Every structure is written in structure tokens, then in C-alpha cells.
């Protein structure tokens, strides 16, 4: 019986994590049982290797400022499951989640009795709950962050897509998406829909051909960063945005890092394209709204400063491209030395991630274990310039002590969003 919030969460997390078949048969069956709520939800799809969460947050904020009812779907969560399903900035209530799980459980029970191959995974169940909730709440648009983000992604089921965003293309989930950038890009390009515009961030050269080919076949208008719109950092908290219709100079943001400005730029371009299509605002009004709303966006755990003395930055970078972006951004702060506390899942390229971290000046790295997770921690041990400490709290305390005794030293905690969520709670409560 699902009688309370904890029982609802236990049921969701008790679903299978993965299935051998990567098709949409299971999510399709479950949505059919629900009466296809996805067909009643206009959707902006956000797909890419990194930057999806921030881009989703920026665009959701801009759309809500036009007085739209805006759903936002992201993964994973930092502190509470409810953060994954949000309506106009408010996470789904506990009682609403319980009601949805009570509704969906008998349908899954029936499937378990009749067709084992259609039993949905955890992510598919959450995605179905999201579509059902947003349909019930009559959202005007849902900004939906894809899962792994391939052609068969569980989120890629709505026939009401109004825009696709492709943030970045890099090597991650290669066992599912392919070993080469061209293959990964072709998989991600499967999210492009017929006659639906597509906004792309700065993509590697190898990723362009599959995306252009898919967009051409779908008659999707393509907007590329640095071709159709420009994002120019002007400092730690300011950037310039320009497209063929508008130039917005000295835009403020509370998010650190050039890559966050790039994510904001993609969201601004997406908002601009949608506003041109739906005519919510005159151009001057749209520009004023962007100036007003972009500085209000917060997205925890993304190059976030959680302590100032010594400075402690946390970032949930969990793959090689993301770590490289973080290290490049951190170097702009011009600290003379760094203490890094690092932990990653075993299925990630942890050694290559550490190679990127070692490019920081005068860096000392402490690797540690993830806790409270079913997935294994990368088996990293002490080596030259790297200390191993099994307990992450002890590793963090050691880094803080070391930073106090080093000249102009900052602490960086990274490697996994699950890891930094625990660290964030430790600092901020």
C-alpha cells in the first residue's frame, strides 16, 4: 500500500534501474494506460552531455515571467526528490506525489502480471508521473530535461514539442550512445522534431554533420551558438548576448563560470525564438524581461561558492567534458593553489577526470568514497599528488585545514552530483 510520502518514494526507487531493451515500448505502454497525458503537454526538450540543468532553469524562469504555467523536469535532484518535478518554481507537493503513485501503481501491477517485458524502469515511471502531473495541472509548456538523451529516450514521447535545445555533445554514457562523437551526436539528434526549431550550444566539429542532417530532414530551423547568436563573457558575473534581432550588453548572472553564461545564452536564444513565434511580448519588452529575470536564476551545485574563508566551490561535474569546463572556469579566479576533494562513480572515466583536475596550479587532490548510493565508487587510491581518504567528511576537513595553511588557496569539491549534494548539505544545512 502507498499510504505516505516515504512509501511512494520507496516504490519509485524500487523499480528496475535498467532494462536490456532500450526502446520506448515500456514508457509507451505506461503512458497509454494513463491515457497519453504527454499529448496534452507542450514541450521544450533539453538534451546534451552537460549544461542541461542550467539551461532548463534559465528558460523556465524566462517563460514563467511571461505569466505562463511552466513545468520543469530535471534529474537528478540535489536534496529532495520533489525537485525533479516543478511547476512555476514550486516542487510537486508530497501529497500530490503520493496521489500520482497511488494512481500509477495498479497499472504497473497489472503489467507485472501480464507482460514482464513491459515493466517500466525507475526513470520511465518518474517520467510518466511528470507527464501526468503536468497534464493535470494544465501547464502551458513543460521544459523537459532528457535522460541519457538518445533517440529512444523516455522523455522523447510527446507529439507536442515546440523547441529542442542541444546544449553540448561529449563522451558520456558511451555504452548506450556510442563510442564516437559522431555516433553520440546522431543519437542526440534523434530528439529533433519535424518543423520544430532547434537551438544548439557550442558543439564540436564532429557533432555538426549528424545534427545538420537530422534537422534538414525534419525541416527544423537550426540556431547555432557563435553563428546565429553570440555569448561573450565580460567578467565573472556579466556577459553580452547578441543575435540577429537584438544586442543585450552587460547582462548580469549570479552563476559562476563562462559555461553558465553559455547555458544562459542558449536559454535566451530559445526564449527569443519562441517569443517571435508566439508573440507574447514586443521585442523591447522581451529584452527588458531578460535583463530582469536572468540575474534571479540559481542552480545549486554548479560551480557554487558555499564558503568564503577559505573559499569552497562545489560542482557536480561527472564526466570528462564537464570537468574540463569546470577547471577552465576555476582558473579564471586566479587562486595560487587548490585543494580538490574528488569522488566519482565507478562507471565514469575517473582517471581521465583527474588528469584534467591536475592541470590546476599547485593542486593537491584527495579522492574519497561516495556513500548512500547503490552504485560503486571509482576505485581510486593514493598516488603522486593524490591522497586517498575513505571517509568524505574526513577528506573535506583535511582539505580545509590544508587550505588554511596554503597561500591564496581555494577548495574545489567535484566528481559527482550525488557527492556534492551531500557536501552542500554539510555546508549549508
CSV table of C-alpha atoms in Angstrom, one decimal:
chain,number,residue,atom,x,y,z
A,1,UNK,CA,0.0,0.0,0.0
A,2,UNK,CA,1.1,3.5,-0.8
A,3,UNK,CA,-0.1,5.5,2.2
A,4,UNK,CA,2.5,8.2,2.6
A,5,UNK,CA,5.4,10.0,1.0
A,6,UNK,CA,8.1,7.6,2.1
A,7,UNK,CA,6.2,4.7,0.8
A,8,UNK,CA,5.7,6.5,-2.5
A,9,UNK,CA,9.5,7.2,-2.8
A,10,UNK,CA,10.3,3.6,-1.9
A,11,UNK,CA,8.0,2.3,-4.6
A,12,UNK,CA,9.6,4.6,-7.2
A,13,UNK,CA,13.1,3.8,-6.2
A,14,UNK,CA,12.2,0.1,-6.1
A,15,UNK,CA,11.6,0.0,-9.9
A,16,UNK,CA,14.3,-1.6,-12.1
A,17,UNK,CA,17.1,0.9,-12.9
A,18,UNK,CA,17.9,-0.5,-16.3
A,19,UNK,CA,16.4,-2.9,-18.9
A,20,UNK,CA,18.2,-4.6,-21.7
A,21,UNK,CA,15.7,-3.2,-24.3
A,22,UNK,CA,16.4,0.5,-24.8
A,23,UNK,CA,13.2,1.1,-26.9
A,24,UNK,CA,10.2,3.2,-25.8
A,25,UNK,CA,7.9,0.2,-25.6
A,26,UNK,CA,7.7,0.3,-21.8
A,27,UNK,CA,7.1,4.0,-21.4
A,28,UNK,CA,4.7,3.9,-24.3
A,29,UNK,CA,2.7,1.2,-22.6
A,30,UNK,CA,2.5,3.0,-19.3
A,31,UNK,CA,1.5,6.3,-20.9
A,32,UNK,CA,-1.2,4.5,-22.8
A,33,UNK,CA,-2.5,3.1,-19.5
A,34,UNK,CA,-2.6,6.7,-18.3
A,35,UNK,CA,-4.5,7.9,-21.3
A,36,UNK,CA,-1.5,9.5,-23.0
A,37,UNK,CA,-1.0,12.6,-20.9
A,38,UNK,CA,2.1,13.6,-22.9
A,39,UNK,CA,-0.1,14.5,-25.8
A,40,UNK,CA,-1.6,17.3,-23.7
A,41,UNK,CA,1.8,18.9,-22.7
A,42,UNK,CA,3.6,21.3,-25.0
A,43,UNK,CA,7.2,20.5,-24.5
A,44,UNK,CA,10.6,22.1,-24.9
A,45,UNK,CA,13.2,19.3,-24.9
A,46,UNK,CA,16.6,19.9,-23.5
A,47,UNK,CA,19.2,17.4,-24.5
A,48,UNK,CA,23.0,17.3,-24.3
A,49,UNK,CA,26.0,15.9,-22.5
A,50,UNK,CA,26.3,18.8,-20.0
A,51,UNK,CA,24.6,22.1,-19.2
A,52,UNK,CA,21.0,20.7,-19.5
A,53,UNK,CA,20.0,21.6,-15.9
A,54,UNK,CA,21.2,25.2,-16.0
A,55,UNK,CA,19.7,25.8,-19.5
A,56,UNK,CA,16.4,24.3,-18.3
A,57,UNK,CA,16.4,26.6,-15.2
A,58,UNK,CA,17.1,29.7,-17.2
A,59,UNK,CA,14.5,29.0,-19.9
A,60,UNK,CA,11.9,28.0,-17.3
A,61,UNK,CA,12.4,31.3,-15.5
A,62,UNK,CA,12.0,33.3,-18.6
A,63,UNK,CA,8.9,31.5,-19.7
A,64,UNK,CA,7.3,31.8,-16.3
A,65,UNK,CA,7.9,35.6,-16.3
A,66,UNK,CA,5.6,35.8,-19.3
A,67,UNK,CA,2.8,34.6,-17.0
A,68,UNK,CA,2.8,31.1,-18.4
A,69,UNK,CA,2.3,28.0,-16.3
A,70,UNK,CA,5.6,26.3,-16.7
A,71,UNK,CA,6.6,22.8,-15.8
A,72,UNK,CA,10.2,21.9,-15.3
A,73,UNK,CA,11.6,18.3,-15.3
A,74,UNK,CA,15.2,17.7,-14.3
A,75,UNK,CA,17.4,15.0,-13.0
A,76,UNK,CA,18.9,14.0,-10.6
A,77,UNK,CA,17.9,16.0,-7.6
A,78,UNK,CA,20.2,17.7,-5.1
A,79,UNK,CA,18.3,17.3,-1.8
A,80,UNK,CA,14.7,16.1,-2.2
A,81,UNK,CA,13.1,14.0,-4.9
A,82,UNK,CA,10.4,16.6,-5.5
A,83,UNK,CA,12.9,19.0,-7.0
A,84,UNK,CA,12.7,16.9,-10.2
A,85,UNK,CA,9.1,17.9,-11.0
A,86,UNK,CA,8.5,21.6,-10.6
A,87,UNK,CA,5.6,24.0,-11.5
A,88,UNK,CA,6.4,27.7,-11.7
A,89,UNK,CA,9.3,27.3,-9.3
A,90,UNK,CA,7.4,25.1,-6.8
A,91,UNK,CA,8.3,21.4,-6.4
A,92,UNK,CA,5.5,19.0,-6.5
A,93,UNK,CA,3.9,18.6,-3.1
A,94,UNK,CA,4.4,15.4,-1.1
A,95,UNK,CA,0.7,14.6,-1.1
A,96,UNK,CA,0.4,15.2,-4.9
A,97,UNK,CA,3.3,12.8,-5.5
A,98,UNK,CA,1.6,10.2,-3.3
A,99,UNK,CA,-1.7,10.5,-5.2
A,100,UNK,CA,0.1,10.1,-8.5
A,101,UNK,CA,1.9,7.0,-7.3
A,102,UNK,CA,-1.3,5.5,-6.0
A,103,UNK,CA,-2.8,6.1,-9.4
A,104,UNK,CA,0.1,4.5,-11.4
A,105,UNK,CA,0.9,1.5,-9.1
A,106,UNK,CA,-2.2,-0.6,-10.1
A,107,UNK,CA,-1.3,-0.2,-13.8
A,108,UNK,CA,2.3,-1.4,-13.2
A,109,UNK,CA,1.0,-4.2,-11.0
A,110,UNK,CA,-1.2,-5.3,-13.9
A,111,UNK,CA,1.8,-5.2,-16.3
A,112,UNK,CA,3.8,-7.3,-13.9
A,113,UNK,CA,1.2,-10.0,-14.1
A,114,UNK,CA,0.6,-9.9,-17.8
A,115,UNK,CA,3.7,-8.7,-19.7
A,116,UNK,CA,7.1,-8.9,-18.0
A,117,UNK,CA,8.9,-7.2,-20.9
A,118,UNK,CA,6.8,-4.0,-20.4
A,119,UNK,CA,7.6,-3.5,-16.7
A,120,UNK,CA,8.9,0.2,-16.6
A,121,UNK,CA,12.2,1.3,-15.2
A,122,UNK,CA,12.5,3.9,-12.4
A,123,UNK,CA,13.2,6.7,-14.8
A,124,UNK,CA,10.3,5.7,-17.0
A,125,UNK,CA,8.0,5.7,-14.0
A,126,UNK,CA,9.2,9.2,-12.9
A,127,UNK,CA,8.8,10.5,-16.5
A,128,UNK,CA,5.2,9.1,-16.7
A,129,UNK,CA,4.4,10.7,-13.3
A,130,UNK,CA,5.8,14.0,-14.7
A,131,UNK,CA,3.7,14.0,-17.8
A,132,UNK,CA,0.6,13.0,-15.8
A,133,UNK,CA,1.2,15.8,-13.3
A,134,UNK,CA,1.8,18.5,-15.9
A,135,UNK,CA,-1.3,17.4,-17.9
A,136,UNK,CA,-3.4,17.5,-14.7
A,137,UNK,CA,-2.0,21.0,-13.8
A,138,UNK,CA,-2.7,22.2,-17.4
A,139,UNK,CA,0.8,23.7,-17.9
A,140,UNK,CA,1.2,26.0,-20.9
A,141,UNK,CA,4.7,24.5,-21.5
A,142,UNK,CA,7.0,22.0,-19.9
A,143,UNK,CA,10.8,22.4,-20.1
A,144,UNK,CA,11.9,18.8,-20.1
A,145,UNK,CA,15.5,17.7,-19.5
A,146,UNK,CA,16.2,14.5,-21.3
A,147,UNK,CA,17.6,11.5,-19.5
A,148,UNK,CA,20.6,9.9,-21.3
A,149,UNK,CA,19.2,11.7,-24.3
A,150,UNK,CA,19.2,9.4,-27.2
A,151,UNK,CA,16.7,8.8,-29.9
A,152,UNK,CA,14.8,6.3,-27.6
A,153,UNK,CA,15.0,8.5,-24.5
A,154,UNK,CA,11.9,8.0,-22.3
A,155,UNK,CA,11.2,11.7,-22.4
A,156,UNK,CA,11.1,11.8,-26.2
A,157,UNK,CA,7.5,10.7,-26.5
A,158,UNK,CA,5.5,13.9,-26.7
A,159,UNK,CA,4.0,14.9,-30.0
A,160,UNK,CA,3.6,18.5,-28.7
A,161,UNK,CA,7.3,19.6,-28.9
A,162,UNK,CA,7.7,23.3,-29.7
A,163,UNK,CA,11.5,23.6,-29.4
A,164,UNK,CA,14.6,21.4,-28.9
A,165,UNK,CA,17.8,22.6,-27.2
A,166,UNK,CA,21.1,20.7,-27.7
A,167,UNK,CA,23.5,22.1,-25.1
A,168,UNK,CA,26.7,20.2,-25.6
A,169,UNK,CA,28.0,17.0,-27.2
A,170,UNK,CA,30.7,15.0,-25.4
A,171,UNK,CA,31.7,11.5,-24.4
A,172,UNK,CA,29.4,10.1,-21.7
A,173,UNK,CA,27.1,7.1,-21.5
A,174,UNK,CA,29.2,5.7,-24.4
A,175,UNK,CA,28.0,2.1,-23.7
A,176,UNK,CA,24.5,3.3,-24.6
A,177,UNK,CA,25.1,6.2,-27.1
A,178,UNK,CA,28.2,5.1,-28.9
A,179,UNK,CA,32.0,5.4,-28.7
A,180,UNK,CA,32.5,8.3,-31.1
A,181,UNK,CA,31.2,11.9,-31.1
A,182,UNK,CA,29.6,11.4,-34.5
A,183,UNK,CA,27.6,8.5,-33.2
A,184,UNK,CA,26.7,10.2,-29.9
A,185,UNK,CA,25.6,13.3,-31.9
A,186,UNK,CA,23.5,11.2,-34.2
A,187,UNK,CA,21.8,9.7,-31.2
A,188,UNK,CA,21.1,13.0,-29.6
A,189,UNK,CA,19.9,14.4,-32.9
A,190,UNK,CA,17.1,11.9,-32.7
A,191,UNK,CA,15.4,14.4,-30.3
A,192,UNK,CA,15.0,16.9,-33.2
A,193,UNK,CA,11.3,17.0,-34.3
A,194,UNK,CA,9.7,17.9,-37.7
A,195,UNK,CA,9.1,21.6,-38.2
A,196,UNK,CA,10.3,22.3,-34.6
A,197,UNK,CA,13.2,24.8,-34.2
A,198,UNK,CA,16.4,23.6,-32.6
A,199,UNK,CA,18.9,25.8,-30.6
A,200,UNK,CA,22.4,24.4,-30.2
A,201,UNK,CA,25.3,25.4,-28.0
A,202,UNK,CA,28.9,25.3,-29.0
A,203,UNK,CA,29.3,21.8,-30.4
A,204,UNK,CA,32.5,20.0,-31.5
A,205,UNK,CA,33.1,19.9,-35.3
A,206,UNK,CA,32.5,16.1,-35.3
A,207,UNK,CA,29.0,16.6,-34.0
A,208,UNK,CA,27.8,19.1,-36.6
A,209,UNK,CA,27.1,16.8,-39.6
A,210,UNK,CA,24.6,14.4,-37.9
A,211,UNK,CA,22.7,17.3,-36.3
A,212,UNK,CA,22.5,19.3,-39.5
A,213,UNK,CA,21.5,16.2,-41.5
A,214,UNK,CA,18.7,15.4,-39.0
A,215,UNK,CA,17.5,19.0,-38.8
A,216,UNK,CA,17.4,19.2,-42.6
A,217,UNK,CA,15.4,16.0,-43.0
A,218,UNK,CA,13.0,17.3,-40.3
A,219,UNK,CA,12.8,20.8,-41.7
A,220,UNK,CA,13.9,22.1,-38.3
A,221,UNK,CA,15.3,25.6,-38.2
A,222,UNK,CA,18.8,25.4,-36.6
A,223,UNK,CA,20.3,28.1,-34.4
A,224,UNK,CA,24.0,27.6,-33.5
A,225,UNK,CA,25.9,29.4,-30.8
A,226,UNK,CA,28.6,31.7,-32.3
A,227,UNK,CA,26.9,31.6,-35.7
A,228,UNK,CA,23.3,32.7,-35.1
A,229,UNK,CA,23.8,34.1,-31.6
A,230,UNK,CA,26.8,35.2,-29.7
A,231,UNK,CA,27.7,34.9,-26.0
A,232,UNK,CA,30.6,37.0,-24.8
A,233,UNK,CA,31.7,36.9,-21.1
A,234,UNK,CA,32.5,40.3,-19.7
A,235,UNK,CA,33.7,39.2,-16.3
A,236,UNK,CA,32.8,36.7,-13.5
A,237,UNK,CA,29.2,37.8,-13.4
A,238,UNK,CA,28.4,39.6,-16.6
A,239,UNK,CA,28.1,38.7,-20.3
A,240,UNK,CA,26.9,40.1,-23.6
A,241,UNK,CA,24.2,38.3,-25.8
A,242,UNK,CA,23.6,39.1,-29.4
A,243,UNK,CA,21.5,37.6,-32.2
A,244,UNK,CA,20.2,39.0,-35.5
A,245,UNK,CA,17.4,40.9,-33.8
A,246,UNK,CA,18.8,42.2,-30.5
A,247,UNK,CA,22.0,43.1,-28.6
A,248,UNK,CA,21.9,42.7,-24.8
A,249,UNK,CA,25.0,44.1,-23.3
A,250,UNK,CA,26.1,43.8,-19.6
A,251,UNK,CA,23.7,41.0,-18.7
A,252,UNK,CA,24.1,40.0,-15.0
A,253,UNK,CA,24.1,36.5,-13.7
A,254,UNK,CA,24.7,35.1,-10.2
A,255,UNK,CA,26.1,31.8,-11.7
A,256,UNK,CA,29.8,31.4,-11.9
A,257,UNK,CA,31.7,30.2,-15.0
A,258,UNK,CA,31.8,31.0,-18.7
A,259,UNK,CA,29.9,27.8,-19.3
A,260,UNK,CA,27.0,29.0,-17.2
A,261,UNK,CA,26.9,32.1,-19.4
A,262,UNK,CA,26.8,29.9,-22.5
A,263,UNK,CA,23.9,28.0,-20.9
A,264,UNK,CA,22.1,31.2,-20.2
A,265,UNK,CA,22.8,32.4,-23.8
A,266,UNK,CA,21.2,29.2,-25.2
A,267,UNK,CA,18.1,29.7,-23.0
A,268,UNK,CA,17.8,33.4,-24.1
A,269,UNK,CA,18.0,32.4,-27.7
A,270,UNK,CA,15.4,29.7,-27.2
A,271,UNK,CA,13.1,32.2,-25.4
A,272,UNK,CA,13.7,34.7,-28.2
A,273,UNK,CA,12.7,32.1,-30.9
A,274,UNK,CA,9.6,31.1,-29.0
A,275,UNK,CA,8.6,34.7,-28.4
A,276,UNK,CA,9.0,35.5,-32.1
A,277,UNK,CA,6.7,32.5,-32.8
A,278,UNK,CA,4.0,33.1,-30.1
A,279,UNK,CA,4.2,36.9,-29.9
A,280,UNK,CA,3.9,37.0,-26.1
A,281,UNK,CA,5.9,40.3,-25.9
A,282,UNK,CA,7.1,43.1,-28.1
A,283,UNK,CA,10.9,42.8,-28.7
A,284,UNK,CA,11.7,45.7,-26.3
A,285,UNK,CA,9.6,44.1,-23.6
A,286,UNK,CA,11.3,40.8,-24.2
A,287,UNK,CA,14.7,42.4,-23.8
A,288,UNK,CA,13.7,44.1,-20.6
A,289,UNK,CA,12.3,40.9,-19.2
A,290,UNK,CA,15.6,39.0,-20.0
A,291,UNK,CA,17.6,41.7,-18.2
A,292,UNK,CA,15.2,41.4,-15.2
A,293,UNK,CA,15.0,37.6,-14.9
A,294,UNK,CA,18.4,36.2,-15.8
A,295,UNK,CA,20.1,37.5,-12.6
A,296,UNK,CA,17.4,35.8,-10.5
A,297,UNK,CA,18.3,32.2,-11.7
A,298,UNK,CA,20.0,29.9,-9.2
A,299,UNK,CA,21.0,26.4,-9.9
A,300,UNK,CA,22.7,24.7,-6.9
A,301,UNK,CA,25.8,22.6,-7.1
A,302,UNK,CA,27.0,24.2,-10.3
A,303,UNK,CA,30.3,26.0,-9.5
A,304,UNK,CA,28.6,27.2,-6.4
A,305,UNK,CA,30.5,29.1,-3.7
A,306,UNK,CA,29.4,27.6,-0.4
A,307,UNK,CA,32.0,29.1,1.9
A,308,UNK,CA,34.3,32.1,1.6
A,309,UNK,CA,37.1,31.6,4.1
A,310,UNK,CA,38.7,29.5,2.8
A,311,UNK,CA,36.7,29.7,-0.4
A,312,UNK,CA,35.0,26.4,-1.2
A,313,UNK,CA,33.5,25.8,-4.6
A,314,UNK,CA,31.3,22.7,-5.4
A,315,UNK,CA,30.4,21.4,-8.8
A,316,UNK,CA,28.6,18.2,-9.8
A,317,UNK,CA,30.7,17.6,-12.9
A,318,UNK,CA,30.5,13.9,-13.5
A,319,UNK,CA,32.3,13.3,-16.8
A,320,UNK,CA,35.4,14.4,-18.6
A,321,UNK,CA,33.9,17.2,-20.7
A,322,UNK,CA,32.2,18.7,-17.6
A,323,UNK,CA,35.3,18.5,-15.5
A,324,UNK,CA,37.3,20.3,-18.2
A,325,UNK,CA,34.7,23.1,-18.3
A,326,UNK,CA,34.9,23.5,-14.6
A,327,UNK,CA,38.7,23.5,-14.4
A,328,UNK,CA,38.8,26.1,-17.2
A,329,UNK,CA,36.3,28.3,-15.3
A,330,UNK,CA,38.1,27.9,-11.9
A,331,UNK,CA,41.4,29.0,-13.3
A,332,UNK,CA,39.8,32.4,-14.1
A,333,UNK,CA,39.6,33.1,-10.4
A,334,UNK,CA,43.4,33.2,-10.2
A,335,UNK,CA,43.9,31.4,-6.9
A,336,UNK,CA,47.5,30.4,-6.5
A,337,UNK,CA,46.8,26.9,-5.1
A,338,UNK,CA,44.0,24.4,-4.8
A,339,UNK,CA,42.8,21.6,-2.6
A,340,UNK,CA,40.5,19.3,-4.5
A,341,UNK,CA,38.2,16.7,-3.0
A,342,UNK,CA,37.1,14.2,-5.7
A,343,UNK,CA,34.7,11.3,-5.8
A,344,UNK,CA,33.1,9.7,-8.9
A,345,UNK,CA,31.1,6.6,-9.8
A,346,UNK,CA,32.9,3.5,-11.0
A,347,UNK,CA,31.3,3.7,-14.4
A,348,UNK,CA,32.8,7.1,-15.1
A,349,UNK,CA,36.2,7.8,-16.6
A,350,UNK,CA,37.6,8.9,-13.2
A,351,UNK,CA,41.3,8.7,-14.1
A,352,UNK,CA,40.8,11.0,-17.1
A,353,UNK,CA,38.7,13.3,-15.0
A,354,UNK,CA,41.6,13.5,-12.5
A,355,UNK,CA,44.1,14.2,-15.3
A,356,UNK,CA,42.0,17.4,-16.1
A,357,UNK,CA,42.0,18.4,-12.4
A,358,UNK,CA,45.8,18.0,-12.2
A,359,UNK,CA,46.1,20.9,-14.6
A,360,UNK,CA,45.2,23.3,-11.8
A,361,UNK,CA,48.2,25.2,-10.4
A,362,UNK,CA,49.8,23.9,-7.1
A,363,UNK,CA,46.9,21.4,-6.7
A,364,UNK,CA,46.6,18.7,-4.1
A,365,UNK,CA,43.9,16.1,-4.6
A,366,UNK,CA,42.1,14.0,-2.1
A,367,UNK,CA,40.0,11.1,-3.5
A,368,UNK,CA,37.2,9.7,-1.4
A,369,UNK,CA,34.2,7.4,-1.5
A,370,UNK,CA,30.6,8.0,-2.3
A,371,UNK,CA,28.1,7.0,0.4
A,372,UNK,CA,24.4,6.2,0.5
A,373,UNK,CA,24.4,5.0,-3.1
A,374,UNK,CA,23.8,1.7,-4.8
A,375,UNK,CA,26.4,2.5,-7.5
A,376,UNK,CA,30.1,1.7,-6.8
A,377,UNK,CA,32.7,4.4,-6.2
A,378,UNK,CA,35.6,4.6,-8.7
A,379,UNK,CA,38.5,2.6,-7.1
A,380,UNK,CA,40.9,5.5,-6.8
A,381,UNK,CA,43.9,5.2,-4.5
A,382,UNK,CA,46.8,7.3,-3.4
A,383,UNK,CA,49.4,8.2,-6.0
A,384,UNK,CA,51.7,11.1,-6.7
A,385,UNK,CA,50.0,14.3,-5.8
A,386,UNK,CA,46.8,12.4,-4.7
A,387,UNK,CA,45.8,11.3,-1.2
A,388,UNK,CA,43.1,8.7,-0.6
A,389,UNK,CA,40.7,9.1,2.4
A,390,UNK,CA,37.8,6.7,2.6
A,391,UNK,CA,35.5,8.9,4.6
A,392,UNK,CA,34.4,12.0,2.7
A,393,UNK,CA,33.9,14.2,5.7
A,394,UNK,CA,37.4,13.5,6.9
A,395,UNK,CA,38.7,14.2,3.4
A,396,UNK,CA,36.9,17.5,3.4
A,397,UNK,CA,38.1,18.5,6.8
A,398,UNK,CA,41.7,17.7,5.7
A,399,UNK,CA,41.3,19.9,2.6
A,400,UNK,CA,40.0,22.8,4.7
A,401,UNK,CA,42.9,22.5,7.1
A,402,UNK,CA,45.4,22.3,4.3
A,403,UNK,CA,43.8,25.3,2.6
A,404,UNK,CA,44.2,27.4,5.7
A,405,UNK,CA,47.9,26.7,5.7
A,406,UNK,CA,48.5,27.4,2.0
A,407,UNK,CA,48.8,30.7,0.3
A,408,UNK,CA,45.7,32.0,-1.6
A,409,UNK,CA,44.2,28.5,-1.7
A,410,UNK,CA,40.7,27.5,-2.8
A,411,UNK,CA,38.9,24.2,-2.2
A,412,UNK,CA,37.1,22.5,-5.1
A,413,UNK,CA,34.7,19.6,-4.4
A,414,UNK,CA,33.6,17.7,-7.5
A,415,UNK,CA,33.2,14.4,-9.4
A,416,UNK,CA,29.6,13.5,-8.9
A,417,UNK,CA,26.3,15.4,-8.3
A,418,UNK,CA,25.3,12.8,-5.7
A,419,UNK,CA,28.6,13.5,-3.8
A,420,UNK,CA,28.4,17.3,-3.9
A,421,UNK,CA,24.7,17.2,-2.8
A,422,UNK,CA,25.9,15.6,0.5
A,423,UNK,CA,28.7,18.2,0.7
A,424,UNK,CA,26.3,21.0,0.0
A,425,UNK,CA,24.1,19.9,2.9
A,426,UNK,CA,27.2,19.7,5.2
A,427,UNK,CA,28.0,23.3,4.5
A,428,UNK,CA,24.5,24.9,4.1
A,429,UNK,CA,22.3,22.6,6.1
